[in-house]
Amino acid sequence: MRLVIARCSVDYAGRLTAHLPSAPRLILVKADGSVSIHADDRAYKPLNWMSPPCTLKEGTGEEEGVWTVVNKAGEKLIITMEEILHDSSHELGVDPGLIKDGVEAHLQELLADRIDTLGEGYTLIRREYMTAIGPVDILCRDAQGGTVAVEIKRRGEIDGVEQLTRYLELLNRDPHLAPVRGVFAAQEIKPQARVLATDRGIGCQVLDYDALRGIEDDKLRLF
């Protein structure tokens, strides 16, 4: 990962146009090729970003100090550096991903064993489907044969939606699986996480742990 703190302005040119005026900002360049620009607020959310696959070109000569990030659709993120305050690179290695607690691990096992509770005609591909950034909890197919990636949490929060989003970006690069849609499943889903998931086209499903274990009414509620 490369961390750059710089006074810069940013222009996005694509389906829409956007401009960030000059200000000090943090620029993250990750090993997967993504580039994101952050202010010193907004918690996790960047001001602007380019998801992989994309290419970063640092200008030389008359274009020195101008970074141009281009994705496969031809959209551009142009970062004009005025002053670089910090520039460092760090090798983080492969992240092991979030470790499931006992309830989450059992939910995954139960749901995989009874995959048709997600919908009639669903079939399991496999549990713990490995990607370059960690394992997807459940990969399955719906009744139409479409691929579905399921992320399971005990408590569904924004970080879980972000995790599933990253998995979907990778899975959708595989022509044997694409298109892949996502389902965020948890015993409880926070309102902010539900809003973010819906905005990204990810389905939300509330899981009843006791019902899956056969103790109470055998039913899943789909929202």
mmCIF file with all atom_site columns, C-alpha atoms in Angstrom:
data_model
loop_
_atom_site.group_PDB
_atom_site.id
_atom_site.type_symbol
_atom_site.label_atom_id
_atom_site.label_alt_id
_atom_site.label_comp_id
_atom_site.label_asym_id
_atom_site.label_entity_id
_atom_site.label_seq_id
_atom_site.pdbx_PDB_ins_code
_atom_site.Cartn_x
_atom_site.Cartn_y
_atom_site.Cartn_z
_atom_site.occupancy
_atom_site.B_iso_or_equiv
_atom_site.pdbx_formal_charge
_atom_site.auth_seq_id
_atom_site.auth_comp_id
_atom_site.auth_asym_id
_atom_site.auth_atom_id
_atom_site.pdbx_PDB_model_num
ATOM 1   C CA . MET A 1 1   ? 0.000   0.000   0.000   1.00 0.00 ? 1   MET A CA 1
ATOM 2   C CA . ARG A 1 2   ? 1.234   3.495   -0.868  1.00 0.00 ? 2   ARG A CA 1
ATOM 3   C CA . LEU A 1 3   ? 0.250   6.421   1.368   1.00 0.00 ? 3   LEU A CA 1
ATOM 4   C CA . VAL A 1 4   ? 0.552   9.937   -0.030  1.00 0.00 ? 4   VAL A CA 1
ATOM 5   C CA . ILE A 1 5   ? -0.440  13.076  1.844   1.00 0.00 ? 5   ILE A CA 1
ATOM 6   C CA . ALA A 1 6   ? -0.515  16.012  -0.533  1.00 0.00 ? 6   ALA A CA 1
ATOM 7   C CA . ARG A 1 7   ? -2.091  19.346  -1.247  1.00 0.00 ? 7   ARG A CA 1
ATOM 8   C CA . CYS A 1 8   ? -3.941  18.562  -4.439  1.00 0.00 ? 8   CYS A CA 1
ATOM 9   C CA . SER A 1 9   ? -7.009  19.113  -6.559  1.00 0.00 ? 9   SER A CA 1
ATOM 10  C CA . VAL A 1 10  ? -8.980  16.242  -8.094  1.00 0.00 ? 10  VAL A CA 1
ATOM 11  C CA . ASP A 1 11  ? -11.105 16.004  -11.237 1.00 0.00 ? 11  ASP A CA 1
ATOM 12  C CA . TYR A 1 12  ? -13.276 13.073  -12.247 1.00 0.00 ? 12  TYR A CA 1
ATOM 13  C CA . ALA A 1 13  ? -14.336 12.657  -15.877 1.00 0.00 ? 13  ALA A CA 1
ATOM 14  C CA . GLY A 1 14  ? -16.741 9.870   -16.791 1.00 0.00 ? 14  GLY A CA 1
ATOM 15  C CA . ARG A 1 15  ? -20.501 9.419   -16.829 1.00 0.00 ? 15  ARG A CA 1
ATOM 16  C CA . LEU A 1 16  ? -20.532 12.482  -14.579 1.00 0.00 ? 16  LEU A CA 1
ATOM 17  C CA . THR A 1 17  ? -17.947 15.159  -13.813 1.00 0.00 ? 17  THR A CA 1
ATOM 18  C CA . ALA A 1 18  ? -16.790 16.223  -10.366 1.00 0.00 ? 18  ALA A CA 1
ATOM 19  C CA . HIS A 1 19  ? -14.157 18.579  -8.994  1.00 0.00 ? 19  HIS A CA 1
ATOM 20  C CA . LEU A 1 20  ? -12.441 18.751  -5.623  1.00 0.00 ? 20  LEU A CA 1
ATOM 21  C CA . PRO A 1 21  ? -10.654 22.090  -5.109  1.00 0.00 ? 21  PRO A CA 1
ATOM 22  C CA . SER A 1 22  ? -7.155  22.309  -3.703  1.00 0.00 ? 22  SER A CA 1
ATOM 23  C CA . ALA A 1 23  ? -6.767  21.014  -0.138  1.00 0.00 ? 23  ALA A CA 1
ATOM 24  C CA . PRO A 1 24  ? -4.530  18.652  1.872   1.00 0.00 ? 24  PRO A CA 1
ATOM 25  C CA . ARG A 1 25  ? -5.691  15.055  1.354   1.00 0.00 ? 25  ARG A CA 1
ATOM 26  C CA . LEU A 1 26  ? -4.663  11.447  1.881   1.00 0.00 ? 26  LEU A CA 1
ATOM 27  C CA . ILE A 1 27  ? -4.292  9.317   -1.262  1.00 0.00 ? 27  ILE A CA 1
ATOM 28  C CA . LEU A 1 28  ? -4.290  5.519   -0.907  1.00 0.00 ? 28  LEU A CA 1
ATOM 29  C CA . VAL A 1 29  ? -2.917  3.337   -3.688  1.00 0.00 ? 29  VAL A CA 1
ATOM 30  C CA . LYS A 1 30  ? -3.601  -0.309  -2.857  1.00 0.00 ? 30  LYS A CA 1
ATOM 31  C CA . ALA A 1 31  ? -2.026  -3.488  -4.167  1.00 0.00 ? 31  ALA A CA 1
ATOM 32  C CA . ASP A 1 32  ? -5.227  -4.361  -6.052  1.00 0.00 ? 32  ASP A CA 1
ATOM 33  C CA . GLY A 1 33  ? -4.732  -1.180  -8.128  1.00 0.00 ? 33  GLY A CA 1
ATOM 34  C CA . SER A 1 34  ? -7.481  0.878   -6.518  1.00 0.00 ? 34  SER A CA 1
ATOM 35  C CA . VAL A 1 35  ? -6.914  4.562   -5.792  1.00 0.00 ? 35  VAL A CA 1
ATOM 36  C CA . SER A 1 36  ? -8.933  6.496   -3.223  1.00 0.00 ? 36  SER A CA 1
ATOM 37  C CA . ILE A 1 37  ? -8.775  10.068  -1.957  1.00 0.00 ? 37  ILE A CA 1
ATOM 38  C CA . HIS A 1 38  ? -9.640  10.887  1.654   1.00 0.00 ? 38  HIS A CA 1
ATOM 39  C CA . ALA A 1 39  ? -10.240 13.967  3.787   1.00 0.00 ? 39  ALA A CA 1
ATOM 40  C CA . ASP A 1 40  ? -9.661  14.058  7.544   1.00 0.00 ? 40  ASP A CA 1
ATOM 41  C CA . ASP A 1 41  ? -13.319 13.244  8.264   1.00 0.00 ? 41  ASP A CA 1
ATOM 42  C CA . ARG A 1 42  ? -16.113 11.033  6.837   1.00 0.00 ? 42  ARG A CA 1
ATOM 43  C CA . ALA A 1 43  ? -14.804 7.986   8.707   1.00 0.00 ? 43  ALA A CA 1
ATOM 44  C CA . TYR A 1 44  ? -14.129 5.237   6.128   1.00 0.00 ? 44  TYR A CA 1
ATOM 45  C CA . LYS A 1 45  ? -15.702 6.869   3.050   1.00 0.00 ? 45  LYS A CA 1
ATOM 46  C CA . PRO A 1 46  ? -13.381 8.424   0.429   1.00 0.00 ? 46  PRO A CA 1
ATOM 47  C CA . LEU A 1 47  ? -14.115 11.707  -1.326  1.00 0.00 ? 47  LEU A CA 1
ATOM 48  C CA . ASN A 1 48  ? -13.481 10.028  -4.650  1.00 0.00 ? 48  ASN A CA 1
ATOM 49  C CA . TRP A 1 49  ? -12.024 6.736   -5.815  1.00 0.00 ? 49  TRP A CA 1
ATOM 50  C CA . MET A 1 50  ? -11.354 4.428   -8.741  1.00 0.00 ? 50  MET A CA 1
ATOM 51  C CA . SER A 1 51  ? -12.011 0.727   -8.270  1.00 0.00 ? 51  SER A CA 1
ATOM 52  C CA . PRO A 1 52  ? -9.847  -1.923  -9.951  1.00 0.00 ? 52  PRO A CA 1
ATOM 53  C CA . PRO A 1 53  ? -9.070  -2.835  -12.608 1.00 0.00 ? 53  PRO A CA 1
ATOM 54  C CA . CYS A 1 54  ? -7.508  0.527   -13.371 1.00 0.00 ? 54  CYS A CA 1
ATOM 55  C CA . THR A 1 55  ? -4.100  1.990   -14.235 1.00 0.00 ? 55  THR A CA 1
ATOM 56  C CA . LEU A 1 56  ? -2.204  4.848   -12.598 1.00 0.00 ? 56  LEU A CA 1
ATOM 57  C CA . LYS A 1 57  ? 0.140   7.011   -14.643 1.00 0.00 ? 57  LYS A CA 1
ATOM 58  C CA . GLU A 1 58  ? 2.311   9.637   -12.962 1.00 0.00 ? 58  GLU A CA 1
ATOM 59  C CA . GLY A 1 59  ? 3.077   12.497  -15.326 1.00 0.00 ? 59  GLY A CA 1
ATOM 60  C CA . THR A 1 60  ? 6.581   13.557  -16.308 1.00 0.00 ? 60  THR A CA 1
ATOM 61  C CA . GLY A 1 61  ? 8.006   16.672  -17.909 1.00 0.00 ? 61  GLY A CA 1
ATOM 62  C CA . GLU A 1 62  ? 5.312   19.255  -18.409 1.00 0.00 ? 62  GLU A CA 1
ATOM 63  C CA . GLU A 1 63  ? 2.822   16.843  -16.840 1.00 0.00 ? 63  GLU A CA 1
ATOM 64  C CA . GLU A 1 64  ? 4.930   16.262  -13.723 1.00 0.00 ? 64  GLU A CA 1
ATOM 65  C CA . GLY A 1 65  ? 2.789   16.226  -10.597 1.00 0.00 ? 65  GLY A CA 1
ATOM 66  C CA . VAL A 1 66  ? -0.325  15.091  -12.460 1.00 0.00 ? 66  VAL A CA 1
ATOM 67  C CA . TRP A 1 67  ? -1.605  11.587  -11.721 1.00 0.00 ? 67  TRP A CA 1
ATOM 68  C CA . THR A 1 68  ? -4.095  10.086  -14.148 1.00 0.00 ? 68  THR A CA 1
ATOM 69  C CA . VAL A 1 69  ? -6.086  7.016   -13.110 1.00 0.00 ? 69  VAL A CA 1
ATOM 70  C CA . VAL A 1 70  ? -8.078  5.294   -15.877 1.00 0.00 ? 70  VAL A CA 1
ATOM 71  C CA . ASN A 1 71  ? -10.463 2.343   -15.501 1.00 0.00 ? 71  ASN A CA 1
ATOM 72  C CA . LYS A 1 72  ? -11.586 -0.175  -18.139 1.00 0.00 ? 72  LYS A CA 1
ATOM 73  C CA . ALA A 1 73  ? -14.597 1.998   -19.013 1.00 0.00 ? 73  ALA A CA 1
ATOM 74  C CA . GLY A 1 74  ? -12.309 4.923   -19.882 1.00 0.00 ? 74  GLY A CA 1
ATOM 75  C CA . GLU A 1 75  ? -13.341 7.007   -16.880 1.00 0.00 ? 75  GLU A CA 1
ATOM 76  C CA . LYS A 1 76  ? -10.540 9.192   -15.509 1.00 0.00 ? 76  LYS A CA 1
ATOM 77  C CA . LEU A 1 77  ? -9.519  10.438  -12.090 1.00 0.00 ? 77  LEU A CA 1
ATOM 78  C CA . ILE A 1 78  ? -6.993  13.276  -12.485 1.00 0.00 ? 78  ILE A CA 1
ATOM 79  C CA . ILE A 1 79  ? -5.055  14.270  -9.363  1.00 0.00 ? 79  ILE A CA 1
ATOM 80  C CA . THR A 1 80  ? -3.025  17.461  -9.638  1.00 0.00 ? 80  THR A CA 1
ATOM 81  C CA . MET A 1 81  ? -0.334  17.594  -6.960  1.00 0.00 ? 81  MET A CA 1
ATOM 82  C CA . GLU A 1 82  ? 0.713   20.990  -5.643  1.00 0.00 ? 82  GLU A CA 1
ATOM 83  C CA . GLU A 1 83  ? 2.809   19.852  -2.689  1.00 0.00 ? 83  GLU A CA 1
ATOM 84  C CA . ILE A 1 84  ? 3.617   16.354  -1.441  1.00 0.00 ? 84  ILE A CA 1
ATOM 85  C CA . LEU A 1 85  ? 3.877   16.264  2.344   1.00 0.00 ? 85  LEU A CA 1
ATOM 86  C CA . HIS A 1 86  ? 4.396   12.517  2.774   1.00 0.00 ? 86  HIS A CA 1
ATOM 87  C CA . ASP A 1 87  ? 4.970   9.554   0.453   1.00 0.00 ? 87  ASP A CA 1
ATOM 88  C CA . SER A 1 88  ? 5.582   6.028   1.749   1.00 0.00 ? 88  SER A CA 1
ATOM 89  C CA . SER A 1 89  ? 4.949   2.437   0.691   1.00 0.00 ? 89  SER A CA 1
ATOM 90  C CA . HIS A 1 90  ? 4.219   -0.522  2.945   1.00 0.00 ? 90  HIS A CA 1
ATOM 91  C CA . GLU A 1 91  ? 3.896   -4.257  2.205   1.00 0.00 ? 91  GLU A CA 1
ATOM 92  C CA . LEU A 1 92  ? 0.864   -5.542  4.125   1.00 0.00 ? 92  LEU A CA 1
ATOM 93  C CA . GLY A 1 93  ? 0.675   -9.025  2.632   1.00 0.00 ? 93  GLY A CA 1
ATOM 94  C CA . VAL A 1 94  ? -2.489  -11.083 2.243   1.00 0.00 ? 94  VAL A CA 1
ATOM 95  C CA . ASP A 1 95  ? -5.125  -10.208 4.798   1.00 0.00 ? 95  ASP A CA 1
ATOM 96  C CA . PRO A 1 96  ? -6.673  -13.232 6.542   1.00 0.00 ? 96  PRO A CA 1
ATOM 97  C CA . GLY A 1 97  ? -10.085 -11.522 6.626   1.00 0.00 ? 97  GLY A CA 1
ATOM 98  C CA . LEU A 1 98  ? -12.442 -11.218 9.531   1.00 0.00 ? 98  LEU A CA 1
ATOM 99  C CA . ILE A 1 99  ? -12.507 -14.225 11.844  1.00 0.00 ? 99  ILE A CA 1
ATOM 100 C CA . LYS A 1 100 ? -15.972 -15.621 12.457  1.00 0.00 ? 100 LYS A CA 1
ATOM 101 C CA . ASP A 1 101 ? -17.154 -16.107 16.002  1.00 0.00 ? 101 ASP A CA 1
ATOM 102 C CA . GLY A 1 102 ? -18.910 -19.319 17.021  1.00 0.00 ? 102 GLY A CA 1
ATOM 103 C CA . VAL A 1 103 ? -22.397 -18.122 16.132  1.00 0.00 ? 103 VAL A CA 1
ATOM 104 C CA . GLU A 1 104 ? -21.347 -16.818 12.713  1.00 0.00 ? 104 GLU A CA 1
ATOM 105 C CA . ALA A 1 105 ? -19.513 -20.034 11.903  1.00 0.00 ? 105 ALA A CA 1
ATOM 106 C CA . HIS A 1 106 ? -22.569 -22.078 12.923  1.00 0.00 ? 106 HIS A CA 1
ATOM 107 C CA . LEU A 1 107 ? -24.894 -19.834 10.903  1.00 0.00 ? 107 LEU A CA 1
ATOM 108 C CA . GLN A 1 108 ? -22.702 -20.442 7.872   1.00 0.00 ? 108 GLN A CA 1
ATOM 109 C CA . GLU A 1 109 ? -22.820 -24.204 8.420   1.00 0.00 ? 109 GLU A CA 1
ATOM 110 C CA . LEU A 1 110 ? -26.593 -24.237 8.920   1.00 0.00 ? 110 LEU A CA 1
ATOM 111 C CA . LEU A 1 111 ? -27.322 -22.025 5.923   1.00 0.00 ? 111 LEU A CA 1
ATOM 112 C CA . ALA A 1 112 ? -25.042 -24.055 3.649   1.00 0.00 ? 112 ALA A CA 1
ATOM 113 C CA . ASP A 1 113 ? -26.778 -27.243 4.769   1.00 0.00 ? 113 ASP A CA 1
ATOM 114 C CA . ARG A 1 114 ? -30.194 -25.716 4.067   1.00 0.00 ? 114 ARG A CA 1
ATOM 115 C CA . ILE A 1 115 ? -29.336 -23.422 1.186   1.00 0.00 ? 115 ILE A CA 1
ATOM 116 C CA . ASP A 1 116 ? -32.893 -23.529 -0.171  1.00 0.00 ? 116 ASP A CA 1
ATOM 117 C CA . THR A 1 117 ? -33.909 -21.241 2.707   1.00 0.00 ? 117 THR A CA 1
ATOM 118 C CA . LEU A 1 118 ? -32.430 -18.416 0.593   1.00 0.00 ? 118 LEU A CA 1
ATOM 119 C CA . GLY A 1 119 ? -34.992 -19.234 -2.063  1.00 0.00 ? 119 GLY A CA 1
ATOM 120 C CA . GLU A 1 120 ? -36.565 -22.103 -3.932  1.00 0.00 ? 120 GLU A CA 1
ATOM 121 C CA . GLY A 1 121 ? -34.166 -23.701 -6.367  1.00 0.00 ? 121 GLY A CA 1
ATOM 122 C CA . TYR A 1 122 ? -30.955 -22.465 -4.719  1.00 0.00 ? 122 TYR A CA 1
ATOM 123 C CA . THR A 1 123 ? -27.993 -24.853 -4.839  1.00 0.00 ? 123 THR A CA 1
ATOM 124 C CA . LEU A 1 124 ? -24.692 -24.698 -2.986  1.00 0.00 ? 124 LEU A CA 1
ATOM 125 C CA . ILE A 1 125 ? -21.429 -24.286 -4.893  1.00 0.00 ? 125 ILE A CA 1
ATOM 126 C CA . ARG A 1 126 ? -19.266 -24.323 -1.767  1.00 0.00 ? 126 ARG A CA 1
ATOM 127 C CA . ARG A 1 127 ? -18.611 -22.792 1.641   1.00 0.00 ? 127 ARG A CA 1
ATOM 128 C CA . GLU A 1 128 ? -15.523 -20.652 2.241   1.00 0.00 ? 128 GLU A CA 1
ATOM 129 C CA . TYR A 1 129 ? -14.994 -19.950 -1.473  1.00 0.00 ? 129 TYR A CA 1
ATOM 130 C CA . MET A 1 130 ? -11.464 -18.556 -1.580  1.00 0.00 ? 130 MET A CA 1
ATOM 131 C CA . THR A 1 131 ? -10.570 -15.278 -3.301  1.00 0.00 ? 131 THR A CA 1
ATOM 132 C CA . ALA A 1 132 ? -7.337  -13.292 -3.376  1.00 0.00 ? 132 ALA A CA 1
ATOM 133 C CA . ILE A 1 133 ? -8.530  -11.229 -0.394  1.00 0.00 ? 133 ILE A CA 1
ATOM 134 C CA . GLY A 1 134 ? -10.130 -13.950 1.699   1.00 0.00 ? 134 GLY A CA 1
ATOM 135 C CA . PRO A 1 135 ? -12.932 -16.513 1.657   1.00 0.00 ? 135 PRO A CA 1
ATOM 136 C CA . VAL A 1 136 ? -16.537 -15.782 0.700   1.00 0.00 ? 136 VAL A CA 1
ATOM 137 C CA . ASP A 1 137 ? -18.778 -17.408 3.313   1.00 0.00 ? 137 ASP A CA 1
ATOM 138 C CA . ILE A 1 138 ? -21.108 -19.109 0.829   1.00 0.00 ? 138 ILE A CA 1
ATOM 139 C CA . LEU A 1 139 ? -21.135 -19.224 -2.957  1.00 0.00 ? 139 LEU A CA 1
ATOM 140 C CA . CYS A 1 140 ? -24.317 -20.632 -4.490  1.00 0.00 ? 140 CYS A CA 1
ATOM 141 C CA . ARG A 1 141 ? -26.609 -20.473 -7.513  1.00 0.00 ? 141 ARG A CA 1
ATOM 142 C CA . ASP A 1 142 ? -30.195 -19.282 -7.630  1.00 0.00 ? 142 ASP A CA 1
ATOM 143 C CA . ALA A 1 143 ? -33.048 -20.970 -9.473  1.00 0.00 ? 143 ALA A CA 1
ATOM 144 C CA . GLN A 1 144 ? -32.084 -19.176 -12.710 1.00 0.00 ? 144 GLN A CA 1
ATOM 145 C CA . GLY A 1 145 ? -28.482 -20.379 -12.481 1.00 0.00 ? 145 GLY A CA 1
ATOM 146 C CA . GLY A 1 146 ? -27.085 -17.007 -11.439 1.00 0.00 ? 146 GLY A CA 1
ATOM 147 C CA . THR A 1 147 ? -24.145 -16.917 -9.032  1.00 0.00 ? 147 THR A CA 1
ATOM 148 C CA . VAL A 1 148 ? -24.811 -15.535 -5.544  1.00 0.00 ? 148 VAL A CA 1
ATOM 149 C CA . ALA A 1 149 ? -22.181 -14.632 -2.933  1.00 0.00 ? 149 ALA A CA 1
ATOM 150 C CA . VAL A 1 150 ? -23.420 -14.621 0.667   1.00 0.00 ? 150 VAL A CA 1
ATOM 151 C CA . GLU A 1 151 ? -21.642 -12.817 3.516   1.00 0.00 ? 151 GLU A CA 1
ATOM 152 C CA . ILE A 1 152 ? -22.823 -13.892 6.981   1.00 0.00 ? 152 ILE A CA 1
ATOM 153 C CA . LYS A 1 153 ? -22.573 -11.845 10.175  1.00 0.00 ? 153 LYS A CA 1
ATOM 154 C CA . ARG A 1 154 ? -24.053 -12.073 13.625  1.00 0.00 ? 154 ARG A CA 1
ATOM 155 C CA . ARG A 1 155 ? -24.566 -8.310  13.553  1.00 0.00 ? 155 ARG A CA 1
ATOM 156 C CA . GLY A 1 156 ? -24.683 -6.716  10.114  1.00 0.00 ? 156 GLY A CA 1
ATOM 157 C CA . GLU A 1 157 ? -22.835 -3.407  9.977   1.00 0.00 ? 157 GLU A CA 1
ATOM 158 C CA . ILE A 1 158 ? -21.282 -1.228  7.296   1.00 0.00 ? 158 ILE A CA 1
ATOM 159 C CA . ASP A 1 159 ? -17.898 -2.984  7.384   1.00 0.00 ? 159 ASP A CA 1
ATOM 160 C CA . GLY A 1 160 ? -19.591 -6.260  6.427   1.00 0.00 ? 160 GLY A CA 1
ATOM 161 C CA . VAL A 1 161 ? -21.216 -4.631  3.394   1.00 0.00 ? 161 VAL A CA 1
ATOM 162 C CA . GLU A 1 162 ? -17.836 -3.195  2.394   1.00 0.00 ? 162 GLU A CA 1
ATOM 163 C CA . GLN A 1 163 ? -16.264 -6.633  2.735   1.00 0.00 ? 163 GLN A CA 1
ATOM 164 C CA . LEU A 1 164 ? -18.908 -8.223  0.514   1.00 0.00 ? 164 LEU A CA 1
ATOM 165 C CA . THR A 1 165 ? -18.516 -5.391  -2.017  1.00 0.00 ? 165 THR A CA 1
ATOM 166 C CA . ARG A 1 166 ? -14.811 -6.180  -2.341  1.00 0.00 ? 166 ARG A CA 1
ATOM 167 C CA . TYR A 1 167 ? -15.563 -9.871  -2.837  1.00 0.00 ? 167 TYR A CA 1
ATOM 168 C CA . LEU A 1 168 ? -18.128 -9.073  -5.538  1.00 0.00 ? 168 LEU A CA 1
ATOM 169 C CA . GLU A 1 169 ? -15.651 -6.874  -7.421  1.00 0.00 ? 169 GLU A CA 1
ATOM 170 C CA . LEU A 1 170 ? -13.229 -9.806  -7.603  1.00 0.00 ? 170 LEU A CA 1
ATOM 171 C CA . LEU A 1 171 ? -15.800 -12.521 -8.334  1.00 0.00 ? 171 LEU A CA 1
ATOM 172 C CA . ASN A 1 172 ? -17.318 -10.536 -11.190 1.00 0.00 ? 172 ASN A CA 1
ATOM 173 C CA . ARG A 1 173 ? -13.955 -10.582 -12.984 1.00 0.00 ? 173 ARG A CA 1
ATOM 174 C CA . ASP A 1 174 ? -14.267 -14.371 -13.352 1.00 0.00 ? 174 ASP A CA 1
ATOM 175 C CA . PRO A 1 175 ? -16.160 -15.098 -16.609 1.00 0.00 ? 175 PRO A CA 1
ATOM 176 C CA . HIS A 1 176 ? -17.146 -18.525 -15.274 1.00 0.00 ? 176 HIS A CA 1
ATOM 177 C CA . LEU A 1 177 ? -19.018 -16.931 -12.358 1.00 0.00 ? 177 LEU A CA 1
ATOM 178 C CA . ALA A 1 178 ? -20.131 -13.493 -13.581 1.00 0.00 ? 178 ALA A CA 1
ATOM 179 C CA . PRO A 1 179 ? -22.528 -11.917 -13.127 1.00 0.00 ? 179 PRO A CA 1
ATOM 180 C CA . VAL A 1 180 ? -22.386 -12.404 -9.365  1.00 0.00 ? 180 VAL A CA 1
ATOM 181 C CA . ARG A 1 181 ? -24.860 -10.722 -7.044  1.00 0.00 ? 181 ARG A CA 1
ATOM 182 C CA . GLY A 1 182 ? -24.546 -10.423 -3.298  1.00 0.00 ? 182 GLY A CA 1
ATOM 183 C CA . VAL A 1 183 ? -26.671 -11.221 -0.252  1.00 0.00 ? 183 VAL A CA 1
ATOM 184 C CA . PHE A 1 184 ? -25.777 -9.759  3.152   1.00 0.00 ? 184 PHE A CA 1
ATOM 185 C CA . ALA A 1 185 ? -27.175 -12.083 5.818   1.00 0.00 ? 185 ALA A CA 1
ATOM 186 C CA . ALA A 1 186 ? -27.167 -11.443 9.570   1.00 0.00 ? 186 ALA A CA 1
ATOM 187 C CA . GLN A 1 187 ? -29.205 -11.916 12.711  1.00 0.00 ? 187 GLN A CA 1
ATOM 188 C CA . GLU A 1 188 ? -29.512 -8.140  12.908  1.00 0.00 ? 188 GLU A CA 1
ATOM 189 C CA . ILE A 1 189 ? -28.798 -5.608  10.155  1.00 0.00 ? 189 ILE A CA 1
ATOM 190 C CA . LYS A 1 190 ? -28.127 -2.000  11.133  1.00 0.00 ? 190 LYS A CA 1
ATOM 191 C CA . PRO A 1 191 ? -30.116 0.642   9.202   1.00 0.00 ? 191 PRO A CA 1
ATOM 192 C CA . GLN A 1 192 ? -26.976 2.280   7.800   1.00 0.00 ? 192 GLN A CA 1
ATOM 193 C CA . ALA A 1 193 ? -25.714 -1.079  6.548   1.00 0.00 ? 193 ALA A CA 1
ATOM 194 C CA . ARG A 1 194 ? -29.072 -1.811  4.914   1.00 0.00 ? 194 ARG A CA 1
ATOM 195 C CA . VAL A 1 195 ? -29.048 1.551   3.125   1.00 0.00 ? 195 VAL A CA 1
ATOM 196 C CA . LEU A 1 196 ? -25.496 1.010   1.839   1.00 0.00 ? 196 LEU A CA 1
ATOM 197 C CA . ALA A 1 197 ? -26.255 -2.554  0.722   1.00 0.00 ? 197 ALA A CA 1
ATOM 198 C CA . THR A 1 198 ? -29.399 -1.467  -1.118  1.00 0.00 ? 198 THR A CA 1
ATOM 199 C CA . ASP A 1 199 ? -27.508 1.366   -2.824  1.00 0.00 ? 199 ASP A CA 1
ATOM 200 C CA . ARG A 1 200 ? -24.986 -1.189  -4.109  1.00 0.00 ? 200 ARG A CA 1
ATOM 201 C CA . GLY A 1 201 ? -27.578 -3.668  -5.308  1.00 0.00 ? 201 GLY A CA 1
ATOM 202 C CA . ILE A 1 202 ? -26.889 -6.132  -2.494  1.00 0.00 ? 202 ILE A CA 1
ATOM 203 C CA . GLY A 1 203 ? -29.816 -8.021  -0.979  1.00 0.00 ? 203 GLY A CA 1
ATOM 204 C CA . CYS A 1 204 ? -30.317 -8.121  2.803   1.00 0.00 ? 204 CYS A CA 1
ATOM 205 C CA . GLN A 1 205 ? -31.601 -11.143 4.670   1.00 0.00 ? 205 GLN A CA 1
ATOM 206 C CA . VAL A 1 206 ? -32.281 -11.391 8.403   1.00 0.00 ? 206 VAL A CA 1
ATOM 207 C CA . LEU A 1 207 ? -31.436 -14.812 9.827   1.00 0.00 ? 207 LEU A CA 1
ATOM 208 C CA . ASP A 1 208 ? -33.223 -16.391 12.766  1.00 0.00 ? 208 ASP A CA 1
ATOM 209 C CA . TYR A 1 209 ? -30.576 -18.544 14.436  1.00 0.00 ? 209 TYR A CA 1
ATOM 210 C CA . ASP A 1 210 ? -33.059 -20.553 16.494  1.00 0.00 ? 210 ASP A CA 1
ATOM 211 C CA . ALA A 1 211 ? -35.285 -21.162 13.483  1.00 0.00 ? 211 ALA A CA 1
ATOM 212 C CA . LEU A 1 212 ? -32.351 -22.416 11.428  1.00 0.00 ? 212 LEU A CA 1
ATOM 213 C CA . ARG A 1 213 ? -31.539 -24.798 14.250  1.00 0.00 ? 213 ARG A CA 1
ATOM 214 C CA . GLY A 1 214 ? -35.141 -26.021 14.140  1.00 0.00 ? 214 GLY A CA 1
ATOM 215 C CA . ILE A 1 215 ? -36.081 -24.705 17.597  1.00 0.00 ? 215 ILE A CA 1
ATOM 216 C CA . GLU A 1 216 ? -38.669 -22.134 16.504  1.00 0.00 ? 216 GLU A CA 1
ATOM 217 C CA . ASP A 1 217 ? -40.721 -21.370 13.407  1.00 0.00 ? 217 ASP A CA 1
ATOM 218 C CA . ASP A 1 218 ? -38.664 -22.562 10.432  1.00 0.00 ? 218 ASP A CA 1
ATOM 219 C CA . LYS A 1 219 ? -38.694 -19.359 8.475   1.00 0.00 ? 219 LYS A CA 1
ATOM 220 C CA . LEU A 1 220 ? -36.301 -16.700 7.113   1.00 0.00 ? 220 LEU A CA 1
ATOM 221 C CA . ARG A 1 221 ? -37.460 -13.153 6.687   1.00 0.00 ? 221 ARG A CA 1
ATOM 222 C CA . LEU A 1 222 ? -36.355 -11.530 3.409   1.00 0.00 ? 222 LEU A CA 1
ATOM 223 C CA . PHE A 1 223 ? -36.293 -7.743  3.235   1.00 0.00 ? 223 PHE A CA 1
#
